[in-house]
JSON list of C-alpha atoms in Angstrom, two decimals:
[
{"chain": "A", "resi": 11, "resn": "MET", "atom": "CA", "xyz": [36.41, -24.38, 15.40]},
{"chain": "A", "resi": 12, "resn": "LEU", "atom": "CA", "xyz": [36.98, -27.67, 13.58]},
{"chain": "A", "resi": 13, "resn": "ALA", "atom": "CA", "xyz": [40.37, -29.23, 13.21]},
{"chain": "A", "resi": 14, "resn": "GLU", "atom": "CA", "xyz": [41.65, -30.04, 9.80]},
{"chain": "A", "resi": 15, "resn": "ASN", "atom": "CA", "xyz": [39.42, -32.24, 7.71]},
{"chain": "A", "resi": 16, "resn": "HIS", "atom": "CA", "xyz": [40.79, -35.70, 7.26]},
{"chain": "A", "resi": 17, "resn": "ARG", "atom": "CA", "xyz": [39.74, -36.40, 3.69]},
{"chain": "A", "resi": 18, "resn": "ARG", "atom": "CA", "xyz": [39.81, -39.70, 1.94]},
{"chain": "A", "resi": 19, "resn": "PRO", "atom": "CA", "xyz": [37.88, -40.63, -1.15]},
{"chain": "A", "resi": 20, "resn": "GLY", "atom": "CA", "xyz": [34.26, -41.08, -0.08]},
{"chain": "A", "resi": 21, "resn": "CYS", "atom": "CA", "xyz": [34.87, -39.85, 3.48]},
{"chain": "A", "resi": 22, "resn": "THR", "atom": "CA", "xyz": [33.71, -36.45, 4.71]},
{"chain": "A", "resi": 23, "resn": "LEU", "atom": "CA", "xyz": [34.22, -36.91, 8.43]},
{"chain": "A", "resi": 24, "resn": "GLN", "atom": "CA", "xyz": [35.06, -33.72, 10.28]},
{"chain": "A", "resi": 25, "resn": "ILE", "atom": "CA", "xyz": [36.81, -34.18, 13.60]},
{"chain": "A", "resi": 26, "resn": "PRO", "atom": "CA", "xyz": [36.19, -31.35, 16.10]},
{"chain": "A", "resi": 27, "resn": "SER", "atom": "CA", "xyz": [39.20, -29.89, 17.86]},
{"chain": "A", "resi": 28, "resn": "ARG", "atom": "CA", "xyz": [39.75, -30.50, 21.56]},
{"chain": "A", "resi": 29, "resn": "MET", "atom": "CA", "xyz": [38.82, -26.91, 22.40]},
{"chain": "A", "resi": 30, "resn": "ALA", "atom": "CA", "xyz": [35.57, -27.14, 20.44]},
{"chain": "A", "resi": 31, "resn": "LEU", "atom": "CA", "xyz": [34.59, -30.28, 22.33]},
{"chain": "A", "resi": 32, "resn": "ALA", "atom": "CA", "xyz": [35.55, -28.70, 25.66]},
{"chain": "A", "resi": 33, "resn": "SER", "atom": "CA", "xyz": [33.48, -25.59, 24.99]},
{"chain": "A", "resi": 34, "resn": "ILE", "atom": "CA", "xyz": [30.45, -27.66, 23.96]},
{"chain": "A", "resi": 35, "resn": "PHE", "atom": "CA", "xyz": [30.77, -29.84, 27.08]},
{"chain": "A", "resi": 36, "resn": "THR", "atom": "CA", "xyz": [31.21, -26.98, 29.53]},
{"chain": "A", "resi": 37, "resn": "ARG", "atom": "CA", "xyz": [28.45, -24.94, 27.89]},
{"chain": "A", "resi": 38, "resn": "SER", "atom": "CA", "xyz": [26.02, -27.82, 28.29]},
{"chain": "A", "resi": 39, "resn": "LEU", "atom": "CA", "xyz": [26.95, -28.33, 31.95]},
{"chain": "A", "resi": 40, "resn": "SER", "atom": "CA", "xyz": [27.02, -24.71, 33.18]},
{"chain": "A", "resi": 41, "resn": "LEU", "atom": "CA", "xyz": [24.40, -24.40, 35.93]},
{"chain": "A", "resi": 42, "resn": "GLU", "atom": "CA", "xyz": [24.64, -20.61, 36.13]},
{"chain": "A", "resi": 43, "resn": "GLU", "atom": "CA", "xyz": [22.57, -20.24, 32.99]},
{"chain": "A", "resi": 44, "resn": "ARG", "atom": "CA", "xyz": [19.88, -22.68, 34.09]},
{"chain": "A", "resi": 45, "resn": "ASP", "atom": "CA", "xyz": [16.87, -21.87, 36.13]},
{"chain": "A", "resi": 46, "resn": "PRO", "atom": "CA", "xyz": [16.98, -23.68, 39.50]},
{"chain": "A", "resi": 47, "resn": "MET", "atom": "CA", "xyz": [13.24, -24.20, 39.18]},
{"chain": "A", "resi": 48, "resn": "SER", "atom": "CA", "xyz": [13.90, -26.55, 36.22]},
{"chain": "A", "resi": 49, "resn": "ILE", "atom": "CA", "xyz": [15.53, -29.00, 38.63]},
{"chain": "A", "resi": 50, "resn": "VAL", "atom": "CA", "xyz": [12.49, -28.88, 40.88]},
{"chain": "A", "resi": 51, "resn": "MET", "atom": "CA", "xyz": [10.12, -29.32, 37.92]},
{"chain": "A", "resi": 52, "resn": "ALA", "atom": "CA", "xyz": [12.11, -32.29, 36.65]},
{"chain": "A", "resi": 53, "resn": "PHE", "atom": "CA", "xyz": [11.92, -33.90, 40.09]},
{"chain": "A", "resi": 54, "resn": "ILE", "atom": "CA", "xyz": [8.17, -33.29, 40.32]},
{"chain": "A", "resi": 55, "resn": "MET", "atom": "CA", "xyz": [7.50, -34.57, 36.77]},
{"chain": "A", "resi": 56, "resn": "GLY", "atom": "CA", "xyz": [9.54, -37.72, 37.27]},
{"chain": "A", "resi": 57, "resn": "GLY", "atom": "CA", "xyz": [7.87, -38.30, 40.62]},
{"chain": "A", "resi": 58, "resn": "LEU", "atom": "CA", "xyz": [4.40, -37.91, 39.13]},
{"chain": "A", "resi": 59, "resn": "ILE", "atom": "CA", "xyz": [5.16, -40.42, 36.37]},
{"chain": "A", "resi": 60, "resn": "CYS", "atom": "CA", "xyz": [6.43, -42.90, 38.96]},
{"chain": "A", "resi": 61, "resn": "LEU", "atom": "CA", "xyz": [3.42, -42.20, 41.17]},
{"chain": "A", "resi": 62, "resn": "VAL", "atom": "CA", "xyz": [1.06, -43.08, 38.31]},
{"chain": "A", "resi": 63, "resn": "GLY", "atom": "CA", "xyz": [2.84, -46.40, 37.82]},
{"chain": "A", "resi": 64, "resn": "GLN", "atom": "CA", "xyz": [2.77, -47.20, 41.50]},
{"chain": "A", "resi": 65, "resn": "LEU", "atom": "CA", "xyz": [-0.92, -46.33, 41.79]},
{"chain": "A", "resi": 66, "resn": "ILE", "atom": "CA", "xyz": [-1.71, -48.58, 38.83]},
{"chain": "A", "resi": 67, "resn": "MET", "atom": "CA", "xyz": [0.15, -51.45, 40.48]},
{"chain": "A", "resi": 68, "resn": "ASP", "atom": "CA", "xyz": [-1.45, -50.91, 43.90]},
{"chain": "A", "resi": 69, "resn": "LEU", "atom": "CA", "xyz": [-5.04, -50.02, 43.03]},
{"chain": "A", "resi": 70, "resn": "THR", "atom": "CA", "xyz": [-5.91, -52.38, 40.20]},
{"chain": "A", "resi": 71, "resn": "PRO", "atom": "CA", "xyz": [-7.98, -55.42, 41.21]},
{"chain": "A", "resi": 72, "resn": "TYR", "atom": "CA", "xyz": [-5.90, -57.82, 39.12]},
{"chain": "A", "resi": 73, "resn": "LYS", "atom": "CA", "xyz": [-2.18, -58.54, 39.32]},
{"chain": "A", "resi": 74, "resn": "VAL", "atom": "CA", "xyz": [-0.22, -55.89, 37.39]},
{"chain": "A", "resi": 75, "resn": "THR", "atom": "CA", "xyz": [3.46, -56.70, 37.13]},
{"chain": "A", "resi": 76, "resn": "PRO", "atom": "CA", "xyz": [6.31, -54.28, 36.45]},
{"chain": "A", "resi": 77, "resn": "ALA", "atom": "CA", "xyz": [6.41, -55.73, 32.91]},
{"chain": "A", "resi": 78, "resn": "HIS", "atom": "CA", "xyz": [2.83, -54.55, 32.34]},
{"chain": "A", "resi": 79, "resn": "ILE", "atom": "CA", "xyz": [3.79, -51.08, 33.58]},
{"chain": "A", "resi": 80, "resn": "LEU", "atom": "CA", "xyz": [6.85, -51.05, 31.33]},
{"chain": "A", "resi": 81, "resn": "VAL", "atom": "CA", "xyz": [4.90, -51.90, 28.19]},
{"chain": "A", "resi": 82, "resn": "GLY", "atom": "CA", "xyz": [2.06, -49.58, 29.17]},
{"chain": "A", "resi": 83, "resn": "PHE", "atom": "CA", "xyz": [4.33, -46.61, 29.80]},
{"chain": "A", "resi": 84, "resn": "VAL", "atom": "CA", "xyz": [6.32, -47.07, 26.56]},
{"chain": "A", "resi": 85, "resn": "THR", "atom": "CA", "xyz": [3.06, -47.38, 24.61]},
{"chain": "A", "resi": 86, "resn": "GLY", "atom": "CA", "xyz": [1.47, -44.50, 26.50]},
{"chain": "A", "resi": 87, "resn": "GLY", "atom": "CA", "xyz": [4.50, -42.27, 25.93]},
{"chain": "A", "resi": 88, "resn": "ALA", "atom": "CA", "xyz": [4.43, -43.04, 22.21]},
{"chain": "A", "resi": 89, "resn": "ILE", "atom": "CA", "xyz": [0.68, -42.38, 21.96]},
{"chain": "A", "resi": 90, "resn": "LEU", "atom": "CA", "xyz": [0.88, -39.14, 23.97]},
{"chain": "A", "resi": 91, "resn": "SER", "atom": "CA", "xyz": [3.80, -38.02, 21.82]},
{"chain": "A", "resi": 92, "resn": "ALA", "atom": "CA", "xyz": [1.99, -38.79, 18.55]},
{"chain": "A", "resi": 93, "resn": "LEU", "atom": "CA", "xyz": [-1.05, -36.84, 19.77]},
{"chain": "A", "resi": 94, "resn": "GLY", "atom": "CA", "xyz": [1.17, -33.90, 20.76]},
{"chain": "A", "resi": 95, "resn": "PHE", "atom": "CA", "xyz": [0.66, -34.11, 24.51]},
{"chain": "A", "resi": 96, "resn": "TYR", "atom": "CA", "xyz": [4.07, -35.41, 25.61]},
{"chain": "A", "resi": 97, "resn": "GLY", "atom": "CA", "xyz": [6.05, -32.54, 24.03]},
{"chain": "A", "resi": 98, "resn": "PRO", "atom": "CA", "xyz": [4.63, -29.94, 26.48]},
{"chain": "A", "resi": 99, "resn": "LEU", "atom": "CA", "xyz": [5.39, -32.32, 29.37]},
{"chain": "A", "resi": 100, "resn": "VAL", "atom": "CA", "xyz": [9.01, -32.45, 28.22]},
{"chain": "A", "resi": 101, "resn": "LYS", "atom": "CA", "xyz": [9.14, -28.64, 28.04]},
{"chain": "A", "resi": 102, "resn": "ILE", "atom": "CA", "xyz": [7.76, -28.33, 31.57]},
{"chain": "A", "resi": 103, "resn": "GLY", "atom": "CA", "xyz": [9.52, -31.29, 33.24]},
{"chain": "A", "resi": 104, "resn": "GLY", "atom": "CA", "xyz": [12.72, -31.61, 31.18]},
{"chain": "A", "resi": 105, "resn": "ALA", "atom": "CA", "xyz": [14.67, -34.68, 32.23]},
{"chain": "A", "resi": 106, "resn": "GLY", "atom": "CA", "xyz": [11.87, -35.66, 34.60]},
{"chain": "A", "resi": 107, "resn": "ALA", "atom": "CA", "xyz": [9.77, -36.47, 31.55]},
{"chain": "A", "resi": 108, "resn": "THR", "atom": "CA", "xyz": [12.49, -37.86, 29.26]},
{"chain": "A", "resi": 109, "resn": "ILE", "atom": "CA", "xyz": [14.36, -40.16, 31.67]},
{"chain": "A", "resi": 110, "resn": "PRO", "atom": "CA", "xyz": [11.45, -42.45, 32.70]},
{"chain": "A", "resi": 111, "resn": "ILE", "atom": "CA", "xyz": [10.45, -45.24, 30.33]},
{"chain": "A", "resi": 112, "resn": "SER", "atom": "CA", "xyz": [7.57, -43.17, 28.94]},
{"chain": "A", "resi": 113, "resn": "GLY", "atom": "CA", "xyz": [10.25, -40.84, 27.58]},
{"chain": "A", "resi": 114, "resn": "PHE", "atom": "CA", "xyz": [11.60, -43.78, 25.58]},
{"chain": "A", "resi": 115, "resn": "GLY", "atom": "CA", "xyz": [8.19, -44.18, 23.97]},
{"chain": "A", "resi": 116, "resn": "HIS", "atom": "CA", "xyz": [8.17, -40.45, 23.23]},
{"chain": "A", "resi": 117, "resn": "ASN", "atom": "CA", "xyz": [11.63, -40.77, 21.67]},
{"chain": "A", "resi": 118, "resn": "LEU", "atom": "CA", "xyz": [10.52, -43.68, 19.48]},
{"chain": "A", "resi": 119, "resn": "ALA", "atom": "CA", "xyz": [7.41, -41.83, 18.30]},
{"chain": "A", "resi": 120, "resn": "GLN", "atom": "CA", "xyz": [9.32, -38.65, 17.50]},
{"chain": "A", "resi": 121, "resn": "GLY", "atom": "CA", "xyz": [11.97, -40.57, 15.59]},
{"chain": "A", "resi": 122, "resn": "THR", "atom": "CA", "xyz": [9.30, -42.37, 13.62]},
{"chain": "A", "resi": 123, "resn": "LEU", "atom": "CA", "xyz": [7.40, -39.16, 12.80]},
{"chain": "A", "resi": 124, "resn": "GLU", "atom": "CA", "xyz": [10.60, -37.40, 11.67]},
{"chain": "A", "resi": 125, "resn": "ALA", "atom": "CA", "xyz": [11.65, -40.38, 9.54]},
{"chain": "A", "resi": 126, "resn": "VAL", "atom": "CA", "xyz": [8.22, -40.60, 7.90]},
{"chain": "A", "resi": 127, "resn": "GLN", "atom": "CA", "xyz": [8.43, -36.92, 6.97]},
{"chain": "A", "resi": 128, "resn": "ALA", "atom": "CA", "xyz": [11.94, -37.35, 5.56]},
{"chain": "A", "resi": 129, "resn": "LYS", "atom": "CA", "xyz": [11.73, -40.81, 3.91]},
{"chain": "A", "resi": 130, "resn": "GLY", "atom": "CA", "xyz": [8.04, -41.54, 3.51]},
{"chain": "A", "resi": 131, "resn": "LEU", "atom": "CA", "xyz": [6.56, -44.91, 4.36]},
{"chain": "A", "resi": 132, "resn": "ILE", "atom": "CA", "xyz": [9.96, -46.62, 4.80]},
{"chain": "A", "resi": 133, "resn": "GLY", "atom": "CA", "xyz": [10.62, -44.17, 7.64]},
{"chain": "A", "resi": 134, "resn": "ALA", "atom": "CA", "xyz": [7.80, -45.77, 9.63]},
{"chain": "A", "resi": 135, "resn": "PHE", "atom": "CA", "xyz": [9.93, -48.89, 9.90]},
{"chain": "A", "resi": 136, "resn": "SER", "atom": "CA", "xyz": [13.36, -47.30, 10.39]},
{"chain": "A", "resi": 137, "resn": "GLY", "atom": "CA", "xyz": [12.65, -44.16, 12.44]},
{"chain": "A", "resi": 138, "resn": "GLY", "atom": "CA", "xyz": [11.97, -45.79, 15.78]},
{"chain": "A", "resi": 139, "resn": "VAL", "atom": "CA", "xyz": [15.00, -48.02, 15.52]},
{"chain": "A", "resi": 140, "resn": "THR", "atom": "CA", "xyz": [17.26, -45.11, 14.65]},
{"chain": "A", "resi": 141, "resn": "ALA", "atom": "CA", "xyz": [15.87, -42.90, 17.43]},
{"chain": "A", "resi": 142, "resn": "GLY", "atom": "CA", "xyz": [16.05, -45.62, 20.09]},
{"chain": "A", "resi": 143, "resn": "ALA", "atom": "CA", "xyz": [19.43, -47.11, 19.12]},
{"chain": "A", "resi": 144, "resn": "VAL", "atom": "CA", "xyz": [21.49, -45.09, 21.60]},
{"chain": "A", "resi": 145, "resn": "GLY", "atom": "CA", "xyz": [19.16, -45.85, 24.51]},
{"chain": "A", "resi": 146, "resn": "ILE", "atom": "CA", "xyz": [19.04, -49.55, 23.71]},
{"chain": "A", "resi": 147, "resn": "ALA", "atom": "CA", "xyz": [22.81, -49.79, 23.27]},
{"chain": "A", "resi": 148, "resn": "ALA", "atom": "CA", "xyz": [23.41, -47.95, 26.53]},
{"chain": "A", "resi": 149, "resn": "ALA", "atom": "CA", "xyz": [21.00, -50.23, 28.38]},
{"chain": "A", "resi": 150, "resn": "VAL", "atom": "CA", "xyz": [22.70, -53.34, 27.04]},
{"chain": "A", "resi": 151, "resn": "ILE", "atom": "CA", "xyz": [26.23, -52.08, 27.77]},
{"chain": "A", "resi": 152, "resn": "PHE", "atom": "CA", "xyz": [25.47, -50.76, 31.27]},
{"chain": "A", "resi": 153, "resn": "GLY", "atom": "CA", "xyz": [23.47, -53.89, 32.10]},
{"chain": "A", "resi": 154, "resn": "TYR", "atom": "CA", "xyz": [26.40, -56.06, 31.09]},
{"chain": "A", "resi": 155, "resn": "VAL", "atom": "CA", "xyz": [28.87, -53.96, 33.10]},
{"chain": "A", "resi": 156, "resn": "MET", "atom": "CA", "xyz": [26.63, -54.07, 36.18]},
{"chain": "A", "resi": 157, "resn": "ALA", "atom": "CA", "xyz": [26.24, -57.84, 35.81]},
{"chain": "A", "resi": 158, "resn": "ILE", "atom": "CA", "xyz": [30.02, -58.21, 35.79]},
{"chain": "A", "resi": 159, "resn": "ILE", "atom": "CA", "xyz": [30.52, -55.86, 38.75]},
{"chain": "A", "resi": 160, "resn": "PHE", "atom": "CA", "xyz": [27.77, -57.17, 41.03]},
{"chain": "A", "resi": 161, "resn": "ASN", "atom": "CA", "xyz": [27.75, -60.85, 39.98]},
{"chain": "A", "resi": 162, "resn": "PRO", "atom": "CA", "xyz": [24.00, -61.54, 39.95]},
{"chain": "A", "resi": 163, "resn": "ARG", "atom": "CA", "xyz": [22.71, -64.93, 40.97]},
{"chain": "A", "resi": 164, "resn": "GLY", "atom": "CA", "xyz": [20.02, -66.83, 39.18]}
]
């Protein structure tokens, strides 16, 4: 399944063959194996998370900005994940629970918990950064590309 190993002193990188990558990609995208209800559940879960944020903004007596919602949802996702409540939401709602910003908090908390188990106390400082690196990098890159394409003012 893997192409030949390209070995150099100190390097153990294994490069997958083109066929291996193609089979992994098509296997992850095949909709025949998935339950159509999972799409509906993801839509409902994502909608409920957004509904909670909108209700907080509309029904609170003081001014709640989107920045407050952002920080609250990341913190709430991390707390719910640490307490073991966000995992079942991810199992039920799939991408509907992982795509919103509360899913980022869940990702940070899970990365931190795994790193603490593997590395001890030092994992508390490195786990969240490692787990969130891909999401942060993607946000920066896509934000930059969108800024170039749409030429924002201000």
